[in-house]
Short mmCIF file of C-alpha atoms in Angstrom, two decimals:
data_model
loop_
_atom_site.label_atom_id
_atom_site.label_comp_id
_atom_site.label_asym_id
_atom_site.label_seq_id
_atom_site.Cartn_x
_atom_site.Cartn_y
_atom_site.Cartn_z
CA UNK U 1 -38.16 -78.53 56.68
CA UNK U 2 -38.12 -74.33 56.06
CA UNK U 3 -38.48 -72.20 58.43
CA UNK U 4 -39.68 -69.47 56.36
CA UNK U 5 -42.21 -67.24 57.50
CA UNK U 6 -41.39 -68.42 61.34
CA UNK U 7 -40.87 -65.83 64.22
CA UNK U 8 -37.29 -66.90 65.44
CA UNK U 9 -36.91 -66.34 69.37
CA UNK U 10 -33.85 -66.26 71.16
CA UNK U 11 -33.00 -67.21 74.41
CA UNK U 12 -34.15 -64.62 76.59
CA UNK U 13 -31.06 -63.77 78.94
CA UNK U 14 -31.48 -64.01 82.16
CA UNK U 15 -31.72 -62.08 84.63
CA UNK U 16 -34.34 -59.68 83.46
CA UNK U 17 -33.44 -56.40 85.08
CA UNK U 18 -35.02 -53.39 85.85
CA UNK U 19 -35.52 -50.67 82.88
CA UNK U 20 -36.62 -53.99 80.95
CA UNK U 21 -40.65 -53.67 79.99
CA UNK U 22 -42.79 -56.52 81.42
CA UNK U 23 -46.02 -57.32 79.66
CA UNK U 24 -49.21 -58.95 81.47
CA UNK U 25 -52.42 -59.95 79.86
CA UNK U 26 -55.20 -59.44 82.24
CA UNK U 27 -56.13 -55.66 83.94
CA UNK U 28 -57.97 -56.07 86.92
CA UNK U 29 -56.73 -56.03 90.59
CA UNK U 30 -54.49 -58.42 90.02
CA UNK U 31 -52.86 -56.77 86.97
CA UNK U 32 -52.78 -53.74 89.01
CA UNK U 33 -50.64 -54.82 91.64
CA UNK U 34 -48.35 -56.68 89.35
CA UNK U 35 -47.72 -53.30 87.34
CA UNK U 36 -46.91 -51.07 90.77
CA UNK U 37 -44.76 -53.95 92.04
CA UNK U 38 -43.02 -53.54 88.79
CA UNK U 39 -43.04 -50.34 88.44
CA UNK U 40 -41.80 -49.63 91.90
CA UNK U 41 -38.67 -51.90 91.31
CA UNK U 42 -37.91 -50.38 88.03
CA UNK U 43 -39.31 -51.77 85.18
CA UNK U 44 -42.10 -50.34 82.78
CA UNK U 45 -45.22 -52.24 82.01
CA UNK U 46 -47.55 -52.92 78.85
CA UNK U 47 -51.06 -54.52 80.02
CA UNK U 48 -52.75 -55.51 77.10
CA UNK U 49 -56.65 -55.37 78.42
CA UNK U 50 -60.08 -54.93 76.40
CA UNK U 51 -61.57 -52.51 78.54
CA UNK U 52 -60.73 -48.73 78.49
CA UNK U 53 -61.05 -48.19 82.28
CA UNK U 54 -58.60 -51.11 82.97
CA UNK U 55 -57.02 -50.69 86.54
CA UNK U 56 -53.82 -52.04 85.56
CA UNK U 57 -54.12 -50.37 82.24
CA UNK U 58 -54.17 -46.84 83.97
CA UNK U 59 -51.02 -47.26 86.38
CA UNK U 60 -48.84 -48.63 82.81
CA UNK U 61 -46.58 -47.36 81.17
CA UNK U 62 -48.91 -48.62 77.84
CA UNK U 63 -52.11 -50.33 77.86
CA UNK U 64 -53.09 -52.39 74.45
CA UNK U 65 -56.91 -52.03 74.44
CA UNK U 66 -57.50 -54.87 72.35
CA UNK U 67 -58.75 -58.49 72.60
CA UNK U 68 -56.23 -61.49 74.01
CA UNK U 69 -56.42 -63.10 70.66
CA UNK U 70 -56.08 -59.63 68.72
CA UNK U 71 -52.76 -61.10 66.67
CA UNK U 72 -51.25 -57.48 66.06
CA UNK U 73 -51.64 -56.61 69.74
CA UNK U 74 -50.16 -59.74 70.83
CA UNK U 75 -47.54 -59.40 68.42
CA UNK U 76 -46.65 -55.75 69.72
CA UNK U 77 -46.54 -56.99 72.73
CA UNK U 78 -44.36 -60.06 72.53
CA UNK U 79 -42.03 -57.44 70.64
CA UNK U 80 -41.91 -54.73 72.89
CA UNK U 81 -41.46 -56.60 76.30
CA UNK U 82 -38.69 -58.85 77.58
CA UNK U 83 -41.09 -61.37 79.09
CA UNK U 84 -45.29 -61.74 79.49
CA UNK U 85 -46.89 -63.24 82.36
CA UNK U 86 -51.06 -63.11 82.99
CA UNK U 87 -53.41 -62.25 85.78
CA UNK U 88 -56.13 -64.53 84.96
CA UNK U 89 -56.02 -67.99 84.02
CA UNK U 90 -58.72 -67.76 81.04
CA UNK U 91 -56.65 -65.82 78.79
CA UNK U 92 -56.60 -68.58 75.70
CA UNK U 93 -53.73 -70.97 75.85
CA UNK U 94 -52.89 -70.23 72.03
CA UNK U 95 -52.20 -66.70 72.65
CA UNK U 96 -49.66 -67.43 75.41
CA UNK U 97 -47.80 -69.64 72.70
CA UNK U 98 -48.10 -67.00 69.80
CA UNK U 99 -46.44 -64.51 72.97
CA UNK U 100 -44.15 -67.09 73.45
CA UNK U 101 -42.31 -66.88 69.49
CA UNK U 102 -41.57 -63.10 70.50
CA UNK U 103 -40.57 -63.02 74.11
CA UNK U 104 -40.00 -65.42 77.57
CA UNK U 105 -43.71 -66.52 78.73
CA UNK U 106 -44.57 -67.40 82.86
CA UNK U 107 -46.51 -69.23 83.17
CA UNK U 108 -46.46 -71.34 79.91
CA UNK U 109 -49.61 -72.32 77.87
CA UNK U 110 -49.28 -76.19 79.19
CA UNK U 111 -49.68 -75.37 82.55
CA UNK U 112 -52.61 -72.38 81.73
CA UNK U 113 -54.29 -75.03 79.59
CA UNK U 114 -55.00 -77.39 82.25
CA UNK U 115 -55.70 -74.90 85.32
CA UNK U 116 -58.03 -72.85 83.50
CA UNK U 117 -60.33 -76.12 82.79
CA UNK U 118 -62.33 -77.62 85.50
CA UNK U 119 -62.89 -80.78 83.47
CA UNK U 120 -58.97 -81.08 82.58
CA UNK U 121 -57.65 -79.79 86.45
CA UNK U 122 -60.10 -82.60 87.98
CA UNK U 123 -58.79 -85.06 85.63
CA UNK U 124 -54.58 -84.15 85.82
CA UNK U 125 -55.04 -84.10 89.30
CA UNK U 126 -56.50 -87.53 89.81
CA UNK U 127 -54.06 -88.81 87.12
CA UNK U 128 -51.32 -87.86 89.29
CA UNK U 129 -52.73 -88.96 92.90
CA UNK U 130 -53.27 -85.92 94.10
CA UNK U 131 -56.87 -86.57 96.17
CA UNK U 132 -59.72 -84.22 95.29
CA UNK U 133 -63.73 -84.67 96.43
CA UNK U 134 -65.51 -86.96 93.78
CA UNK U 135 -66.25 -85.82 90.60
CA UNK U 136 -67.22 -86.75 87.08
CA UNK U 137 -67.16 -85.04 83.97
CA UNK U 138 -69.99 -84.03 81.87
CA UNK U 139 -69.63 -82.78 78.55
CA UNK U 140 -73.54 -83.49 77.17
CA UNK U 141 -77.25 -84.64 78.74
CA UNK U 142 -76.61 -88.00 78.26
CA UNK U 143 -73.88 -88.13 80.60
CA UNK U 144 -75.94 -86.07 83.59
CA UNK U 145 -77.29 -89.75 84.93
CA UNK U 146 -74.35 -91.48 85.25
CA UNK U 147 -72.85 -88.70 86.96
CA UNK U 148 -74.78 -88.29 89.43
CA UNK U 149 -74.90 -92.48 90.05
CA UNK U 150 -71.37 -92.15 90.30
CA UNK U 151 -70.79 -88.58 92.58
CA UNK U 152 -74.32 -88.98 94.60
CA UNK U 153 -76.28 -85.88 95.12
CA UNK U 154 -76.39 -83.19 96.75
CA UNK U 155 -73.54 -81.93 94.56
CA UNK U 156 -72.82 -78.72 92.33
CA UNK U 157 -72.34 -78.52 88.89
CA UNK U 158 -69.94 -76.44 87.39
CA UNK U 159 -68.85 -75.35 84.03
CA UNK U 160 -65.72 -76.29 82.98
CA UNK U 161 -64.84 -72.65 81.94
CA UNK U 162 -64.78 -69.59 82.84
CA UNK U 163 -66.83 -69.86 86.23
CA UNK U 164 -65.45 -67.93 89.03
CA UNK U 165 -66.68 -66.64 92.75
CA UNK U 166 -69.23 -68.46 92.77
CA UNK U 167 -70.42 -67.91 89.58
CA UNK U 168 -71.56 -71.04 87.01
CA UNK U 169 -72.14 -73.41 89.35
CA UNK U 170 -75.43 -74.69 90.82
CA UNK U 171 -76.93 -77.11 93.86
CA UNK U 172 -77.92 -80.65 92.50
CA UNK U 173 -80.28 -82.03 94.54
CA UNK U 174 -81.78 -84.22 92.01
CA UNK U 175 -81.73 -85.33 88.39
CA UNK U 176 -84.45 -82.85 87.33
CA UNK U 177 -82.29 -80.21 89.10
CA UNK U 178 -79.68 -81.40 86.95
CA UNK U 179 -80.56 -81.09 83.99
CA UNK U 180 -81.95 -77.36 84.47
CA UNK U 181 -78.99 -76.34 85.75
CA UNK U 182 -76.91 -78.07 82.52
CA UNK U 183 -79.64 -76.34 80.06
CA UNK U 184 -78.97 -72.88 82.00
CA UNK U 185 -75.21 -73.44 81.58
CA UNK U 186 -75.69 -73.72 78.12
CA UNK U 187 -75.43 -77.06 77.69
CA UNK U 188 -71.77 -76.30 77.94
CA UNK U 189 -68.86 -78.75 79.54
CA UNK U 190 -69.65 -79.26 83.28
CA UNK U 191 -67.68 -81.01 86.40
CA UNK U 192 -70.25 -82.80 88.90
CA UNK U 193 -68.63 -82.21 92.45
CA UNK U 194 -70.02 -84.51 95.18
CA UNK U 195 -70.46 -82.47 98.76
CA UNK U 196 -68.01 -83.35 101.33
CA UNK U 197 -67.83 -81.99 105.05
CA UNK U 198 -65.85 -79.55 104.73
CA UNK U 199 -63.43 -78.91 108.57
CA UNK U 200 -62.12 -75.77 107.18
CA UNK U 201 -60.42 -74.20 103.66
CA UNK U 202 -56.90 -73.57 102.93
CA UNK U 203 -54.85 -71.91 100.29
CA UNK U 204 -51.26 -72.23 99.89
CA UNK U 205 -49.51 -69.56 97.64
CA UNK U 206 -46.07 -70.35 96.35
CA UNK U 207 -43.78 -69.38 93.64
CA UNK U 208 -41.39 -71.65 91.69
CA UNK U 209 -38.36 -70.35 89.30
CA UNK U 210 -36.74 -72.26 86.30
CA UNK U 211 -34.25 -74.56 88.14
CA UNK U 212 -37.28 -75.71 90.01
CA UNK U 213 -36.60 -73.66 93.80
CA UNK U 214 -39.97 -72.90 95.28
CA UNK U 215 -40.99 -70.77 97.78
CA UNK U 216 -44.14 -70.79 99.57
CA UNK U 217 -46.11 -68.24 101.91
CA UNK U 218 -47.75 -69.20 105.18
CA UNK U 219 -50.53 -71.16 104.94
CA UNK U 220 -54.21 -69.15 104.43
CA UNK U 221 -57.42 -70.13 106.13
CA UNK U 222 -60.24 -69.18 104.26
CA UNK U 223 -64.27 -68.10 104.49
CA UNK U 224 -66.24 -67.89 101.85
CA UNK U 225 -69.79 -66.27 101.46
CA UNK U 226 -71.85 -67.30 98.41
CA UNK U 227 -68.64 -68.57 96.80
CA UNK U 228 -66.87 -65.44 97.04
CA UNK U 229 -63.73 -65.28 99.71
CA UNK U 230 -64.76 -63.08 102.43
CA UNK U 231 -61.90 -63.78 104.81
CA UNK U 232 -58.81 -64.85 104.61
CA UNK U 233 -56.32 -65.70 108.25
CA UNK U 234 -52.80 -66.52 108.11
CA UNK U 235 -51.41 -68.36 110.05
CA UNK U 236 -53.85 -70.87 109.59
CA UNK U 237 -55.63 -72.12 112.46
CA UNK U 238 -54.42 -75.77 111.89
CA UNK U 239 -51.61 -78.43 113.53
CA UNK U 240 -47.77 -77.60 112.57
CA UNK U 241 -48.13 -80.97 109.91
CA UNK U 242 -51.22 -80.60 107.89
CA UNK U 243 -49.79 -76.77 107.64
CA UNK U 244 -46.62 -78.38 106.44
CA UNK U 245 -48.08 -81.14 104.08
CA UNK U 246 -50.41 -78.15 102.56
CA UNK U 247 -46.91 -76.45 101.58
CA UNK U 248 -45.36 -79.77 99.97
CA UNK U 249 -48.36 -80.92 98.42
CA UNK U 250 -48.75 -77.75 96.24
CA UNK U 251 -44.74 -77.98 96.16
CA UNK U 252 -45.29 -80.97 94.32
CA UNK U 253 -48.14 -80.09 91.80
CA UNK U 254 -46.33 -77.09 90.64
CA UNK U 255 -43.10 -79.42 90.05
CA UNK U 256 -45.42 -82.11 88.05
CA UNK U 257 -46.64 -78.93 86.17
CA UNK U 258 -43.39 -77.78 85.23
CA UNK U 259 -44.39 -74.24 86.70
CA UNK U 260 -42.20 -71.36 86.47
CA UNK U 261 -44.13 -68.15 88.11
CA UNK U 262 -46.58 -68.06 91.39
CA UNK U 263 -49.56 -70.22 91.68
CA UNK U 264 -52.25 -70.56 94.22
CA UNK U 265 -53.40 -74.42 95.28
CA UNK U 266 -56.68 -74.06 97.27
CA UNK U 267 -57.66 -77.12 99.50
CA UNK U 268 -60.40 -78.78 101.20
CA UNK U 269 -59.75 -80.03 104.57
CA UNK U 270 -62.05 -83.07 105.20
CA UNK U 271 -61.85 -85.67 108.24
CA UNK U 272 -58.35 -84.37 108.94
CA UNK U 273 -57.38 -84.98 105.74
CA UNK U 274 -56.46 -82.56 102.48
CA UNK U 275 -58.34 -82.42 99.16
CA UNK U 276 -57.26 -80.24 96.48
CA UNK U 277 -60.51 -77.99 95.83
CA UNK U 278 -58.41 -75.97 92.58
CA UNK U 279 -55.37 -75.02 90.96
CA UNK U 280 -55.16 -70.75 90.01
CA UNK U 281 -51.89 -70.17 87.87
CA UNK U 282 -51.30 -66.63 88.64
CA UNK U 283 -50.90 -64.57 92.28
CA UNK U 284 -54.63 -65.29 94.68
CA UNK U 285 -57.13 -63.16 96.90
CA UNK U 286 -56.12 -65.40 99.60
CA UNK U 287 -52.62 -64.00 98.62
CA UNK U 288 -53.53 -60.53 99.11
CA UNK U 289 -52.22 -60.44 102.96
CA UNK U 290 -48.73 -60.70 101.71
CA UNK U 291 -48.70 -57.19 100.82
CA UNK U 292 -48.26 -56.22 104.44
CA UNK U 293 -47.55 -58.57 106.58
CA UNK U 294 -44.72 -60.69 104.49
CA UNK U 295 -41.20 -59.75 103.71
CA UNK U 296 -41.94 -60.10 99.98
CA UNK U 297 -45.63 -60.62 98.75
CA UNK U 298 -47.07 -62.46 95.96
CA UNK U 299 -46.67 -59.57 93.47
CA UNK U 300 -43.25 -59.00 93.65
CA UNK U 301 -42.31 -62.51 93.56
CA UNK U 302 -44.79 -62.67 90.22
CA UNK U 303 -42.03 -60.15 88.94
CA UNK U 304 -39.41 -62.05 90.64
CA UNK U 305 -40.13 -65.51 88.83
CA UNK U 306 -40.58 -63.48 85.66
CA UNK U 307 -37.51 -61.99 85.30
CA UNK U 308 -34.79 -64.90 86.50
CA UNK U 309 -34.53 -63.32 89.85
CA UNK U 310 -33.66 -64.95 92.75
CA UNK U 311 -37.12 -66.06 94.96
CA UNK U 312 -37.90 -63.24 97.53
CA UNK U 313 -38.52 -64.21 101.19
CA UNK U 314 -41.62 -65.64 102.25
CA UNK U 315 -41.17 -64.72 106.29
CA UNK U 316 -44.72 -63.75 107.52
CA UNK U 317 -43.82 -60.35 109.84
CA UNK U 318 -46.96 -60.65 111.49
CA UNK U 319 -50.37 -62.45 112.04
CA UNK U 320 -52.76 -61.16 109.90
CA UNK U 321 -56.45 -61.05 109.03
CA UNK U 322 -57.77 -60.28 105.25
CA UNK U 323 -61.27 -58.96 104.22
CA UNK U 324 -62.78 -58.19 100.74
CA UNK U 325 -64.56 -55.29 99.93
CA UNK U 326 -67.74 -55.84 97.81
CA UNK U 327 -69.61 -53.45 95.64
CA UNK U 328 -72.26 -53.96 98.16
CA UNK U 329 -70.43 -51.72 101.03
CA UNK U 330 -71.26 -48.56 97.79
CA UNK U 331 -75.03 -48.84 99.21
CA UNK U 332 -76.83 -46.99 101.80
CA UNK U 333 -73.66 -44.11 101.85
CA UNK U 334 -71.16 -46.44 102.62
CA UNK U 335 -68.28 -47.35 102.74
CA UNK U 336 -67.14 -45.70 106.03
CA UNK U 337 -63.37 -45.21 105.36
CA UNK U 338 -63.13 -43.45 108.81
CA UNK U 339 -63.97 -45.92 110.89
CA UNK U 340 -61.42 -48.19 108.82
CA UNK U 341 -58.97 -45.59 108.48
CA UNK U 342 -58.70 -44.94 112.52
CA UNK U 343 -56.85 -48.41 113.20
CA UNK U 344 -53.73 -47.62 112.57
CA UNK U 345 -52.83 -51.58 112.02
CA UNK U 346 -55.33 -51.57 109.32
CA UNK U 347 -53.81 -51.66 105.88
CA UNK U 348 -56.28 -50.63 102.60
CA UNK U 349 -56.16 -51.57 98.91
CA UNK U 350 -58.67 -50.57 96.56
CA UNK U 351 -58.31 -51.43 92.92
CA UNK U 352 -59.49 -47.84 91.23
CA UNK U 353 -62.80 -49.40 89.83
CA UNK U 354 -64.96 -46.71 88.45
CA UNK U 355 -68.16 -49.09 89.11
CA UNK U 356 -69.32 -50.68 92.29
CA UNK U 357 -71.68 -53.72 91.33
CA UNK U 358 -72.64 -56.22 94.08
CA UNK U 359 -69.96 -59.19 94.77
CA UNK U 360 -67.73 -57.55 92.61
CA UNK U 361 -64.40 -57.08 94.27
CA UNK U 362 -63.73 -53.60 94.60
CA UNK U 363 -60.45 -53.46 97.48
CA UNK U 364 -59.80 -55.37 100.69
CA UNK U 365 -58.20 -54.71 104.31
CA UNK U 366 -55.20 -56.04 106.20
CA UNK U 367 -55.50 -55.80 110.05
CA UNK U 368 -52.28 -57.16 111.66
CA UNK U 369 -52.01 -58.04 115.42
CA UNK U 370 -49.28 -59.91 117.57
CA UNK U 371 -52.38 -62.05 117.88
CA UNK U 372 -54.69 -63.90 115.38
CA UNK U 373 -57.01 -64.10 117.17
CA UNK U 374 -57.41 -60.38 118.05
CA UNK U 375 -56.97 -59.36 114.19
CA UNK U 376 -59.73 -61.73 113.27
CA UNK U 377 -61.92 -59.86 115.94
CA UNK U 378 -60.91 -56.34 114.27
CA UNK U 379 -61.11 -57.30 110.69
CA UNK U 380 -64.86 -58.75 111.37
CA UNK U 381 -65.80 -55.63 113.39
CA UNK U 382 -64.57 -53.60 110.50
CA UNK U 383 -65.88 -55.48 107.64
CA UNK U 384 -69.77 -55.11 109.64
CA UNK U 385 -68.78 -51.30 110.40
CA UNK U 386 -68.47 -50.71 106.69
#
């Protein structure tokens, strides 16, 4: 068979080291902190990004503003950096494989493919044993009543793609319900997701490197308002073995996945007992602590697993309490960076958005204390202050 006409890769040598240009596809927050964790430890960055007032886009060295299936941008890319890695797991599948002909790809296309689909993630998960809340899969109308014989109501619907914080999903509390919520979807692919009692969430982030090492951060205990994380505390407030069995259960999905790069795992904990909630194949907001109060945090060990370098260490320095800032704090003159700004074991991140909407994700806070419990108490007093 001829090759002709074939982009012919090489092996990328490993270890990617600094000087080298690192390409991510994705420019929001999370793009952002990838590209000053790479900048700071030498290397220059391309974010490829269709917006003009891309976050990540304006601390690169180059932002592409074109579309993640433009094939000329994704071709300049691929050619111009030693290895491409994403922020966001809906960035199509086929363009991580076209990257992948030019250049070393983490995470790889397989792994993107089924994360970034509700319908496939509920599915690989069960397949492999890994326990989840009930669910069934509805790609049309017809299959709305047997769904919700099998789940039970209430329950949410979800679209398979492209829902996030809350957004495209909906409360089933009956078949009518049901079936206006599918129709205001779109009619599109949906997961049914039967309510369960939920004890408390959890999020483990970890990072995993070709020959298979992982590394995980402390476990994260998370609130959510109106399906957008509001709080995040690590340590978790849970027993020493459910912390533990968090840590090796997303151990073991990123090993099934073949995962090379850092990963979230979110859980559910119900009657004592763990349920994966989802899968995010790229650093987390319930990662975001890491930045201060780890030795390494998730951005730097994003570069890390990129480039072939050995896993950073995951030691948590200090107890620590997370907050996001909403759009919402931009109304009625706020925010009030003073009052923030006068702890001085308060730690701020904004992400250089021009626009502040409502729920959309504009910064977050760090408060760290000897004591959980105590920077709980701040980072709540802070968050209402603002």
């Amino acid at each position: 068979m001829s090759n002709e006409g074939q982009p012919v890769v090489t092996a990328t040598a490993l270890p990617i080291l600094p000087g080298a240009t690192l390409g991510i596809l994705g420019g929001g927050q999370l793009g952002r902190m990838f590209t000053i964790a790479a900048r700071t430890m030498g290397y220059k960055v391309m974010v490829l990004d269709p917006d003009f007032a891309s976050p990540a886009g304006r601390m690169a060295d180059v932002h592409l503003q074109a579309d993640y299936t433009d094939h000329g941008a994704l071709r300049q890319l691929g050619v111009a950096c030693a290895a491409v890695t994403t922020e966001f797991e809906n960035v199509p599948a086929q363009s991580l494989i076209e990257l992948a002909r030019h250049c070393r790809v983490s995470p790889g296309a397989a792994a993107v493919a089924i994360a970034q689909d509700r319908s496939h993630e509920k599915s690989w998960l069960a397949q492999n044993g890994f326990a989840t809340a009930p669910f069934a899969l509805v790609y049309g109308e017809g299959d709305l009543d047997a769904a919700l014989a099998e789940v039970g109501t209430p329950a949410l619907l979800k679209v398979a793609r492209f829902g996030y914080d809350g957004k495209g999903q909906a409360r089933i509390a009956d078949r009518d319900g049901a079936r206006a919520a599918f129709a205001e979807f779109g009619a599109q692919p949906c997961v049914l997701e039967g309510f369960v009692k939920l004890e408390r969430e959890l999020s483990v982030v970890l990072a995993r490197d070709d020959a298979g090492h992982c590394a995980a951060f402390p476990v994260a205990e998370n609130r959510h308002e109106q399906g957008i994380l509001d709080v995040s505390i690590v340590p978790a407030r849970v027993a020493d073995p459910l912390a533990d069995e968090a840590r090796m259960m997303a151990r073991d999905i990123a090993g099934k996945l073949a995962y090379v790069g850092v990963m979230a795992v979110e859980f559910f904990v119900v009657d004592g007992r763990l349920l994966v909630n989802e899968i995010a194949p790229r650093p987390h907001n319930s990662g975001h602590y890491t930045l201060d109060a780890c030795v390494t945090d998730q951005f730097e060990q994003q570069v890390r697993a990129l480039c072939g370098l050995p896993l950073g260490d995951t030691r948590l320095l200090s107890p620590v309490a997370m907050v996001n800032i909403l759009g919402d704090r931009w109304h009625d003159g706020g925010p009030h960076w003073a009052a923030l700004l006068a702890h001085p074991a308060i730690k701020l991140h904004l992400y250089g958005k021009e626009t502040a909407r409502p729920g959309r994700k504009m910064g977050h806070f760090n408060v760290l204390d000897a004591d959980v419990e105590a920077a709980l108490e701040l980072a709540e007093a802070m968050r209402d202050a603002l």
